[in-house]
PDB file of C-alpha atoms in Angstrom:
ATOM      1  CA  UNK F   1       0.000   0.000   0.000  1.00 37.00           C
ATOM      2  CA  UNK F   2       2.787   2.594   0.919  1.00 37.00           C
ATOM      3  CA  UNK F   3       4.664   2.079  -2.319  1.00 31.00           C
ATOM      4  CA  UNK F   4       1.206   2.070  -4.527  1.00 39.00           C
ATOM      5  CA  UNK F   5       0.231   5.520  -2.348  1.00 43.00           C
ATOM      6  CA  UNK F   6       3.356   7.110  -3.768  1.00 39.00           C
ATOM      7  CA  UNK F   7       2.293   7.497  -6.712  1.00 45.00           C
ATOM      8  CA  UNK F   8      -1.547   8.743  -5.709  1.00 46.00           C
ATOM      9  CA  UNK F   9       0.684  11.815  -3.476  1.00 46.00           C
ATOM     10  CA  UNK F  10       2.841  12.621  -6.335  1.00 44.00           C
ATOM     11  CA  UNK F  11      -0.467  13.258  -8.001  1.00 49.00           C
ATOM     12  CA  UNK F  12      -1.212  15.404  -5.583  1.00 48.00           C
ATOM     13  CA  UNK F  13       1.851  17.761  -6.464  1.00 47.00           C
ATOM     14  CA  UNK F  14       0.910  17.484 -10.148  1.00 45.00           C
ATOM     15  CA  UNK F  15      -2.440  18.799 -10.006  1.00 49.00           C
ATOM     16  CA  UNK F  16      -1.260  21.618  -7.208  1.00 43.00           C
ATOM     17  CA  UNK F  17       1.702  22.751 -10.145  1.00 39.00           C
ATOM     18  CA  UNK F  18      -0.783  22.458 -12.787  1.00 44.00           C
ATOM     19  CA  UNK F  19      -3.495  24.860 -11.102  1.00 46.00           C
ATOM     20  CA  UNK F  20      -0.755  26.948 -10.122  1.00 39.00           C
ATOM     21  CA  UNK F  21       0.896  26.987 -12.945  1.00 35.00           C
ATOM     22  CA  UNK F  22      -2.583  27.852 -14.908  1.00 41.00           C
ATOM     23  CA  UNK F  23      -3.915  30.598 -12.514  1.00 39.00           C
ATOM     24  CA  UNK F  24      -6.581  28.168 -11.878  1.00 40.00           C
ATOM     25  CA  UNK F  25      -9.757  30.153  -9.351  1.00 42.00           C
ATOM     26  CA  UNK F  26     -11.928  27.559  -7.564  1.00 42.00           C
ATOM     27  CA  UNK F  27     -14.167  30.126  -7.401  1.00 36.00           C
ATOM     28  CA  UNK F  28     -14.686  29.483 -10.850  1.00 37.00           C
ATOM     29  CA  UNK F  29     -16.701  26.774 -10.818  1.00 36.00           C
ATOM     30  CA  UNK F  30     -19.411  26.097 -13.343  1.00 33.00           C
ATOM     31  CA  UNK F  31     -21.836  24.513 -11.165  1.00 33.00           C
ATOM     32  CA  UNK F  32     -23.707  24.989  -8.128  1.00 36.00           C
ATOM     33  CA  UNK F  33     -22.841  23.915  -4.747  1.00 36.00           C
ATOM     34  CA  UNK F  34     -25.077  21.713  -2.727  1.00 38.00           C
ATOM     35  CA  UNK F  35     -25.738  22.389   0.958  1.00 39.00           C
ATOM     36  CA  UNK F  36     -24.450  19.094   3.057  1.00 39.00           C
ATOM     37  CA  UNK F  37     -25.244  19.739   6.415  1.00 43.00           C
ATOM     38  CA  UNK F  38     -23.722  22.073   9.428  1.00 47.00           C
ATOM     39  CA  UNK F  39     -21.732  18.902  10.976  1.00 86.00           C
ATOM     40  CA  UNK F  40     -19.254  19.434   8.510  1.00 94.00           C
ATOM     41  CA  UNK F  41     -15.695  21.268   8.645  1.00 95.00           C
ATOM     42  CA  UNK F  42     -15.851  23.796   6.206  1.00 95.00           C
ATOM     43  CA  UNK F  43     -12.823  21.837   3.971  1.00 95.00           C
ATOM     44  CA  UNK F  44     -14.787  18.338   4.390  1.00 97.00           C
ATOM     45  CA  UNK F  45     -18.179  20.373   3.003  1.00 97.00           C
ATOM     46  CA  UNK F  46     -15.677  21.495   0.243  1.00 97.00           C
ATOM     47  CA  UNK F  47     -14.402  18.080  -0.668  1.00 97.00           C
ATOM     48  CA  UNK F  48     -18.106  16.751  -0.793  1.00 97.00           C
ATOM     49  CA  UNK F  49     -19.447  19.897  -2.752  1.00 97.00           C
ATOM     50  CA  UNK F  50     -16.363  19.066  -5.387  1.00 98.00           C
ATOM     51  CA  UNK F  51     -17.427  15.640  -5.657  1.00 98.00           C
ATOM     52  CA  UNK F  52     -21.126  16.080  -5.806  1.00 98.00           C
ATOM     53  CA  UNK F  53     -20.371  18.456  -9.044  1.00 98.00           C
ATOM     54  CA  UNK F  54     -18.005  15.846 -10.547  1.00 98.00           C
ATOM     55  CA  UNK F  55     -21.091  13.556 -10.385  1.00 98.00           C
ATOM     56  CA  UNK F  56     -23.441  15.851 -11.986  1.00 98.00           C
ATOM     57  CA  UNK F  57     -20.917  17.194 -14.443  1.00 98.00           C
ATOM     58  CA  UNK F  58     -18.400  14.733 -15.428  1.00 98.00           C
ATOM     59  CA  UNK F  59     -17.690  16.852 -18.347  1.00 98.00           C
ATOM     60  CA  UNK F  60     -16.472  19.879 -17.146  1.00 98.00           C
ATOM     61  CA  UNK F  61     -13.883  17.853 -15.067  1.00 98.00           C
ATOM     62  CA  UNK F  62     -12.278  16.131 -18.155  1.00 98.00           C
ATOM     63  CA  UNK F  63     -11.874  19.821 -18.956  1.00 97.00           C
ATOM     64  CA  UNK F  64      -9.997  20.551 -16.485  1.00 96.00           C
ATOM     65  CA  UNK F  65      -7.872  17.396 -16.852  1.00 96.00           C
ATOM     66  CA  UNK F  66      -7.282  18.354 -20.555  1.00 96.00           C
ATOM     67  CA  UNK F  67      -5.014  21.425 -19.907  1.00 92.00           C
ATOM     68  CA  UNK F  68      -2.433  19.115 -18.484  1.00 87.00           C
ATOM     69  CA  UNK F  69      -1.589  17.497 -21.412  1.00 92.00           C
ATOM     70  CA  UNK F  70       1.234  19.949 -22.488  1.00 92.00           C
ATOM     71  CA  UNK F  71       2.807  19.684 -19.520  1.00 88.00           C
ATOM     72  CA  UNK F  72       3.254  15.827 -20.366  1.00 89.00           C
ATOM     73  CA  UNK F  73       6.967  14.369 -21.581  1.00 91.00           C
ATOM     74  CA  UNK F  74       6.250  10.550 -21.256  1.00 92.00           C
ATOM     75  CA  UNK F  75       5.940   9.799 -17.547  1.00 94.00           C
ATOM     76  CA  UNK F  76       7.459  12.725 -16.315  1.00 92.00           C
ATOM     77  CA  UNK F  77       5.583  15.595 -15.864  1.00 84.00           C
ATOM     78  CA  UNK F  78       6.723  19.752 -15.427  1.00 84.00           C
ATOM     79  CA  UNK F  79       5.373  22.671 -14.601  1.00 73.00           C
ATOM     80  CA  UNK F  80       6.849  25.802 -15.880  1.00 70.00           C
ATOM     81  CA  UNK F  81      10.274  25.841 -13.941  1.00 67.00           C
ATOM     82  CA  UNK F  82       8.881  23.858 -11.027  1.00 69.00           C
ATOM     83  CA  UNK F  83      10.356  20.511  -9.918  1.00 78.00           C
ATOM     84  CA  UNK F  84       9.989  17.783 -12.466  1.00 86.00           C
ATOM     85  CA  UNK F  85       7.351  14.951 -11.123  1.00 83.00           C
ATOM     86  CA  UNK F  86       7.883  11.114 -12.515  1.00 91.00           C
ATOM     87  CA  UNK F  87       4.487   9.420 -12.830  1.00 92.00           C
ATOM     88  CA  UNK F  88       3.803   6.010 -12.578  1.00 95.00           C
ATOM     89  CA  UNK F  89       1.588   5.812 -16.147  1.00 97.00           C
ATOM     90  CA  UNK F  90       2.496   9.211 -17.504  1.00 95.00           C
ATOM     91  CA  UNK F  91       0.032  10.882 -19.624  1.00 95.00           C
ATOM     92  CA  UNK F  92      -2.023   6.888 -20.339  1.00 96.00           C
ATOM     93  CA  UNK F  93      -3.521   7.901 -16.944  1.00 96.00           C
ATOM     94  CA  UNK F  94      -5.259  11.231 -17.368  1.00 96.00           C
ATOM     95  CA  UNK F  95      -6.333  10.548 -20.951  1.00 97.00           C
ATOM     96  CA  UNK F  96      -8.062   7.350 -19.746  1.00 97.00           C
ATOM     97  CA  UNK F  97      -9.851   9.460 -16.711  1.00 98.00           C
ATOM     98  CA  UNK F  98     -10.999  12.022 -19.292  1.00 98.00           C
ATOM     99  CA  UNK F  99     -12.574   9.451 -21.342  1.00 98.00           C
ATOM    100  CA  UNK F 100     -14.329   7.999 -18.438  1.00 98.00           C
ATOM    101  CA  UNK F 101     -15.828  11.327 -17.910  1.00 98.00           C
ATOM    102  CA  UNK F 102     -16.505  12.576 -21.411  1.00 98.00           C
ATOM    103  CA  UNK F 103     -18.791   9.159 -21.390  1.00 98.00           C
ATOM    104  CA  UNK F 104     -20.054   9.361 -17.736  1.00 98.00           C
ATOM    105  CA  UNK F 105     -24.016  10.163 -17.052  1.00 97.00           C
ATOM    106  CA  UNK F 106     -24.553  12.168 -14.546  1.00 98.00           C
ATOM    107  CA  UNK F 107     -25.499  11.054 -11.357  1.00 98.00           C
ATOM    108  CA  UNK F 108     -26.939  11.984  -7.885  1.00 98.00           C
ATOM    109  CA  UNK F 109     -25.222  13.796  -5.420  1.00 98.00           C
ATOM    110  CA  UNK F 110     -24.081  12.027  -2.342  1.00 98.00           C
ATOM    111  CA  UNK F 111     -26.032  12.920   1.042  1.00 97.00           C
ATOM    112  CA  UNK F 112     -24.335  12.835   4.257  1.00 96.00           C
ATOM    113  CA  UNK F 113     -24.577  10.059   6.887  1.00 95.00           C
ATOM    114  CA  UNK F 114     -23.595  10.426  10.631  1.00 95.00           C
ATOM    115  CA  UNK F 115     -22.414   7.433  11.282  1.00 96.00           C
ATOM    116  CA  UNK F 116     -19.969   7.409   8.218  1.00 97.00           C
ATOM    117  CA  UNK F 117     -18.634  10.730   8.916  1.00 97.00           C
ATOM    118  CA  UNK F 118     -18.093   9.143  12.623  1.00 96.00           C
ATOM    119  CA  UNK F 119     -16.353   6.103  11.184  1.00 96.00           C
ATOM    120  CA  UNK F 120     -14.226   8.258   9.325  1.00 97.00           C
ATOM    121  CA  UNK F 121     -13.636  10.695  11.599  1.00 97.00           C
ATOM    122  CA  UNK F 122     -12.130   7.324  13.758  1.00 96.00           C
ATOM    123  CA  UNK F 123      -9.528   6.411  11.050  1.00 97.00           C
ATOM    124  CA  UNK F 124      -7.919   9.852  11.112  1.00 97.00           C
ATOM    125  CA  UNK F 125      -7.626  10.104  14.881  1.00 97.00           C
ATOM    126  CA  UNK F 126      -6.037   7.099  14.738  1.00 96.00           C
ATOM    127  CA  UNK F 127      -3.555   7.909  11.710  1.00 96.00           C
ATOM    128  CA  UNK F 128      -3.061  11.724  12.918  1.00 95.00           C
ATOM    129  CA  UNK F 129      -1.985   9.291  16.149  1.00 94.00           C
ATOM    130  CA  UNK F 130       0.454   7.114  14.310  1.00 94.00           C
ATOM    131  CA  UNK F 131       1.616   8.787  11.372  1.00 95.00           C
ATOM    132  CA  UNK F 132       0.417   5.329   9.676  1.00 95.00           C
ATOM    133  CA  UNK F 133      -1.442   5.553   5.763  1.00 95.00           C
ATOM    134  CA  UNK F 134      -3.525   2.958   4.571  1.00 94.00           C
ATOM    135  CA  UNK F 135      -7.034   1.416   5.272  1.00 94.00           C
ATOM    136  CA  UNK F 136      -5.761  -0.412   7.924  1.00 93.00           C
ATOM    137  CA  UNK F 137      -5.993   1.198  11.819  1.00 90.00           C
ATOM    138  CA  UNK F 138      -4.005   0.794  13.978  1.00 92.00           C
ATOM    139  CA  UNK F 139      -5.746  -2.274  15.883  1.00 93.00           C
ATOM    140  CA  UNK F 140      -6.039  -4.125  12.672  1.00 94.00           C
ATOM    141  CA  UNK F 141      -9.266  -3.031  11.705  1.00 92.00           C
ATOM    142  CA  UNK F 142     -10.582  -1.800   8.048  1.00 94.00           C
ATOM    143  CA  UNK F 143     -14.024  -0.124   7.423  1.00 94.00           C
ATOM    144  CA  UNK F 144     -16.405  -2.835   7.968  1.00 93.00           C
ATOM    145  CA  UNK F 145     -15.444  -2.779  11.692  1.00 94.00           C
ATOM    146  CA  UNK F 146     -14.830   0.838  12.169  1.00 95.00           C
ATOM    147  CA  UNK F 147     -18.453   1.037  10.816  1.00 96.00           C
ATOM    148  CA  UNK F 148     -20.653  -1.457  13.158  1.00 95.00           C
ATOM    149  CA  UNK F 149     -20.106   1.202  16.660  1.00 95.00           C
ATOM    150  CA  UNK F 150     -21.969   3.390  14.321  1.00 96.00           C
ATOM    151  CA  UNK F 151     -24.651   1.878  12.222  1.00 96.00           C
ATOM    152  CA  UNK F 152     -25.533  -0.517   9.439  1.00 95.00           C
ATOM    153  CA  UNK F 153     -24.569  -0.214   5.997  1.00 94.00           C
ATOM    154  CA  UNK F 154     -26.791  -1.304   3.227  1.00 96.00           C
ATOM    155  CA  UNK F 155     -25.571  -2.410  -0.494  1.00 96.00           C
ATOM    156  CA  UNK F 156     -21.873  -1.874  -1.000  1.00 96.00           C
ATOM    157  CA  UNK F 157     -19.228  -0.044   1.142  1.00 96.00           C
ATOM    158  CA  UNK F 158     -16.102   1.346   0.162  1.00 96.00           C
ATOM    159  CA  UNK F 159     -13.311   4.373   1.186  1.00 97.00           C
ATOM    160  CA  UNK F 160     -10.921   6.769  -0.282  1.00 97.00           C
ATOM    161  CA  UNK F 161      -8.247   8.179   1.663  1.00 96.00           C
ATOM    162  CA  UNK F 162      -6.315  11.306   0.364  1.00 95.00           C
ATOM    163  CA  UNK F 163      -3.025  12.750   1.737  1.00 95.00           C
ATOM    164  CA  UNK F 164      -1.344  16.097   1.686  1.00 92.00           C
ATOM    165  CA  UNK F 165      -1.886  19.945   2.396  1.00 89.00           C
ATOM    166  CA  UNK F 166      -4.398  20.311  -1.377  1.00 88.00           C
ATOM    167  CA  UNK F 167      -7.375  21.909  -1.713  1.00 93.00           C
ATOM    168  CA  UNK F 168     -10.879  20.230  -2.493  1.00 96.00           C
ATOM    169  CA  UNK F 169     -10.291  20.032  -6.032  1.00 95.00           C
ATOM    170  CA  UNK F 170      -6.812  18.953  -6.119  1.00 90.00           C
ATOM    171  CA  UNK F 171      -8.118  15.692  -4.239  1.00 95.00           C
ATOM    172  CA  UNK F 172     -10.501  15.284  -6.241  1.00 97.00           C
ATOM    173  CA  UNK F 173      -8.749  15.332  -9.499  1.00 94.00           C
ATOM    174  CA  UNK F 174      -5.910  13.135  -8.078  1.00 92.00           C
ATOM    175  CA  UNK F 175      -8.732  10.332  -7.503  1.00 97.00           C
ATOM    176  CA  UNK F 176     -10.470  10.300 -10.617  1.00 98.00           C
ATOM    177  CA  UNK F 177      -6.880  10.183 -12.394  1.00 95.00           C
ATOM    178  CA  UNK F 178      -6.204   6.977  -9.836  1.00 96.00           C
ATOM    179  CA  UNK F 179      -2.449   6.896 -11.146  1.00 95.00           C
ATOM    180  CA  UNK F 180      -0.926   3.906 -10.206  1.00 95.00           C
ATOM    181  CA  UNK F 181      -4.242   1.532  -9.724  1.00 94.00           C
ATOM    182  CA  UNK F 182      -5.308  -0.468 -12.231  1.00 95.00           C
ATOM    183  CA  UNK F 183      -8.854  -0.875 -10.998  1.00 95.00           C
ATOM    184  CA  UNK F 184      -9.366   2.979 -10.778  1.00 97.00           C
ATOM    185  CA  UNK F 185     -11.356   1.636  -7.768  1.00 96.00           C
ATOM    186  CA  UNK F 186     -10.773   5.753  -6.234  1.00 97.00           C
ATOM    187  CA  UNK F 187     -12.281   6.863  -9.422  1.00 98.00           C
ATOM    188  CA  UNK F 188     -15.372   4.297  -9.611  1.00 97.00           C
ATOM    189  CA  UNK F 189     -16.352   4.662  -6.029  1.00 97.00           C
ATOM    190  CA  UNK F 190     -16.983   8.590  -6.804  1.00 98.00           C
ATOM    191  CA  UNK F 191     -18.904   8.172  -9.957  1.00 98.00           C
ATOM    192  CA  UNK F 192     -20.991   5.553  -9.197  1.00 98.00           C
ATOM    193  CA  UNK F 193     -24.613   5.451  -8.739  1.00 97.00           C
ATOM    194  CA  UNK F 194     -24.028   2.639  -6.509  1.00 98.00           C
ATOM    195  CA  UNK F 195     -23.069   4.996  -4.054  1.00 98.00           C
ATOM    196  CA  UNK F 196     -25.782   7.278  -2.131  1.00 98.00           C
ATOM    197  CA  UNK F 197     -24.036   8.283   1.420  1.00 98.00           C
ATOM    198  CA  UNK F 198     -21.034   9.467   2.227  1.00 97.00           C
ATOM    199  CA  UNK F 199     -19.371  10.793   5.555  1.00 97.00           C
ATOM    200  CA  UNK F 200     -16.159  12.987   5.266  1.00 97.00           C
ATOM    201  CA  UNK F 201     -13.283  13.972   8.576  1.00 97.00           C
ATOM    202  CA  UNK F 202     -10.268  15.651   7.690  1.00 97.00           C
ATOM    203  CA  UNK F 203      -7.454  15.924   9.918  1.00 97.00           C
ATOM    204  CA  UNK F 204      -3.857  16.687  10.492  1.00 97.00           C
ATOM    205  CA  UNK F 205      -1.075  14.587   9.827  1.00 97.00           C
ATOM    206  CA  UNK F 206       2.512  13.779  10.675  1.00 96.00           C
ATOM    207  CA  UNK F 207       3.815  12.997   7.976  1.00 95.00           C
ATOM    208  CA  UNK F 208       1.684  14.660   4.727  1.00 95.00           C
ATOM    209  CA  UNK F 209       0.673  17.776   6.944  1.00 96.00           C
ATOM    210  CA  UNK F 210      -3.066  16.505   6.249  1.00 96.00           C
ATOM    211  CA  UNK F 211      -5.283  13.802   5.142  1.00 97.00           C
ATOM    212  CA  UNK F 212      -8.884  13.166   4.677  1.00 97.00           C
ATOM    213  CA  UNK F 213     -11.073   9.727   4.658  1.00 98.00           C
ATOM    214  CA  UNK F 214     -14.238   9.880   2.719  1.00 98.00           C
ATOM    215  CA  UNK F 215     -16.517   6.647   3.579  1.00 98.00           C
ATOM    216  CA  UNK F 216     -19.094   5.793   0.732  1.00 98.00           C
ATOM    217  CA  UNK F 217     -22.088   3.453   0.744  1.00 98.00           C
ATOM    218  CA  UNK F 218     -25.405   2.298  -0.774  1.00 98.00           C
ATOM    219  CA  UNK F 219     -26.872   3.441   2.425  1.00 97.00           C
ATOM    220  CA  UNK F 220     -26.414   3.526   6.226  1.00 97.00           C
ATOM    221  CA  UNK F 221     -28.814   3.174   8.834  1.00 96.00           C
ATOM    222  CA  UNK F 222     -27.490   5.041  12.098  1.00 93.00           C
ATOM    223  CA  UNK F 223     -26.867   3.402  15.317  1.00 88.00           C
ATOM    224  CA  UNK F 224     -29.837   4.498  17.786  1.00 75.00           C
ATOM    225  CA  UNK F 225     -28.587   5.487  21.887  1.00 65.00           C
ATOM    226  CA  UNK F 226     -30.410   2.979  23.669  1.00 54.00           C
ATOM    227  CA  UNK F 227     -32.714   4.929  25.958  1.00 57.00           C
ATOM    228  CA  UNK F 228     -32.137   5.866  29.575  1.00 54.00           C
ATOM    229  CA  UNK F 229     -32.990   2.650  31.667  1.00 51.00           C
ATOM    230  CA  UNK F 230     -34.261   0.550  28.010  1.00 46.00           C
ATOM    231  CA  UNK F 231     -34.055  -2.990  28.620  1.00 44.00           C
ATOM    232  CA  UNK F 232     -33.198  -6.319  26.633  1.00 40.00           C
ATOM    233  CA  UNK F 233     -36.014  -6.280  24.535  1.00 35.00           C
ATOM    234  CA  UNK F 234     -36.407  -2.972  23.595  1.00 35.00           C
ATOM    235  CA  UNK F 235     -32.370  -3.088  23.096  1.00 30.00           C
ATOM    236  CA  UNK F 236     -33.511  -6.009  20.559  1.00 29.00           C
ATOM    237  CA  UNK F 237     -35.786  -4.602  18.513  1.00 31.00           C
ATOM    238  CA  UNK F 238     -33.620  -1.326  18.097  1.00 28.00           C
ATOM    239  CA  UNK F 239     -30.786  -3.928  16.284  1.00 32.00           C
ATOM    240  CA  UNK F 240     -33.187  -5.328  14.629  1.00 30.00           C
ATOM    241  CA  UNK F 241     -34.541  -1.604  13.057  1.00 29.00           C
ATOM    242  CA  UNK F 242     -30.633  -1.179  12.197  1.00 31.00           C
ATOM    243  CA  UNK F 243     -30.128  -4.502   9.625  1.00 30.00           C
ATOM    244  CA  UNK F 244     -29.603  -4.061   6.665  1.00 31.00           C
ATOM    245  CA  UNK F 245     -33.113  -3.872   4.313  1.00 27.00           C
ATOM    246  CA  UNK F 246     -31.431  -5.809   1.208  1.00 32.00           C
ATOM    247  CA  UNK F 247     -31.161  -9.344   1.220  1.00 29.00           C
ATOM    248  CA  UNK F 248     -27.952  -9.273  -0.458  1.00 33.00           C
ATOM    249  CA  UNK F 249     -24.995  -9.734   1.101  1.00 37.00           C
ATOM    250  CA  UNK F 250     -22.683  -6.157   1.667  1.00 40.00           C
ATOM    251  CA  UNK F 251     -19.947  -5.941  -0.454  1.00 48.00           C
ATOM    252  CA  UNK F 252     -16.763  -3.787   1.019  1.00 48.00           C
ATOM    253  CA  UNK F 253     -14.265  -2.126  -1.174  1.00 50.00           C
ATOM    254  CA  UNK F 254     -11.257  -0.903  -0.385  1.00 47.00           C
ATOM    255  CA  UNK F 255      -7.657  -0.121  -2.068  1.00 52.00           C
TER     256      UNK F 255
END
């Protein structure tokens, strides 16, 4: 995982060259942001609002992805007289993102869950804590157990995790590039319709400065407080309110 997440944080310094290197204004966006909810830092509610327009206009982000290519000299790439970054897949890597997109329907935006901006909110404590990247915490655990103090999850589950002092849109356009991952599982998660909740925490880290976990699924029932004095069998029946409505099985997806 740490050699893989190399390249994803070199990424990271491309697109941050690139939108300096352009003049790029956030404030330029083309779309319209979508109110998430007052429970989120104002960077988190950034990182969702970017996302939620990538859904609902893939086509204005293979825009943006299309200026790079001058900037492109096999796998390396430069910005004006900034540091030269070596890629993994060079150029092969954004032109196959901007294809997905140019072809992508637009989709729903993601609405915020509780419990999955709790479970998320867990894995950075833990890595601001250790310094450690990855899915794993530090007691061994991956999302499907940092999930169940907080809820149920219905349909699939999955998580991105993101590294480094960018902004909203730098993220963003690092995961839907997925450099270095053959199953572009970053970029699928985000522009699937298979996908309905999210919860976001970003947080400091040791080593990158900052990170932030973003926790997808096809829904998420939240975890009840048992009521003052509530015994077994009203305990019961709240778990049983909590399982999952599907019959199917959960699938988990992680990188």
């Amino acid at each position: 995982m740490r050699i893989r997440l190399v390249g994803l944080i070199a990424w990271c310094g491309v697109i941050v060259l690139f939108l300096s290197f352009s003049g790029f204004n956030q404030s330029q966006s083309q779309t319209k942001k979508v109110s998430l909810g007052s429970n989120l830092s104002q960077s988190e509610q950034d990182l969702l609002n970017e996302i939620n327009q990538a859904r609902a206009h893939p086509e204005v982000y293979a825009s943006y992805l299309e200026k790079l290519r001058p900037l492109f000299n096999g796998k390396e790439y430069k910005a004006s007289d900034r540091e030269v970054f070596t890629t993994r897949e060079g150029w092969s890597a954004v032109d196959e993102a901007i294809k997905f997109l140019r072809v992508a329907k637009p989709i729903g935006p993601l609405s915020t869950s509780q419990g999955l901006c709790l479970a998320a909110l867990a894995h950075v404590k833990d890595q601001s804590s250790t310094g450690a990247t990855g899915h794993q915490s530090a007691d061994s655990t991956f999302i499907e157990q940092r999930l169940k103090p907080f809820g149920t999850w219905q349909g699939v589950v999955g998580e991105n995790l993101t590294y480094g002092d960018e902004s909203a849109r730098e993220r963003l356009l690092t995961w839907l590039i997925d450099d270095g991952f053959a199953s572009r599982g970053h970029r699928k998660r985000l522009m699937s319709n298979d996908y309905k909740v999210a919860g976001i925490s970003c947080g400091p880290h040791p080593q990158f400065g900052s990170m932030c976990v973003i926790d997808l699924a096809g829904g998420f029932i939240d975890l009840q407080p048992a009521p003052a004095g509530g015994n077994n069998s009203n305990s019961t029946d709240s778990n049983k309110s909590n399982r999952p409505i599907k019959s199917t099985k959960p699938r988990a997806h992680r990188m």
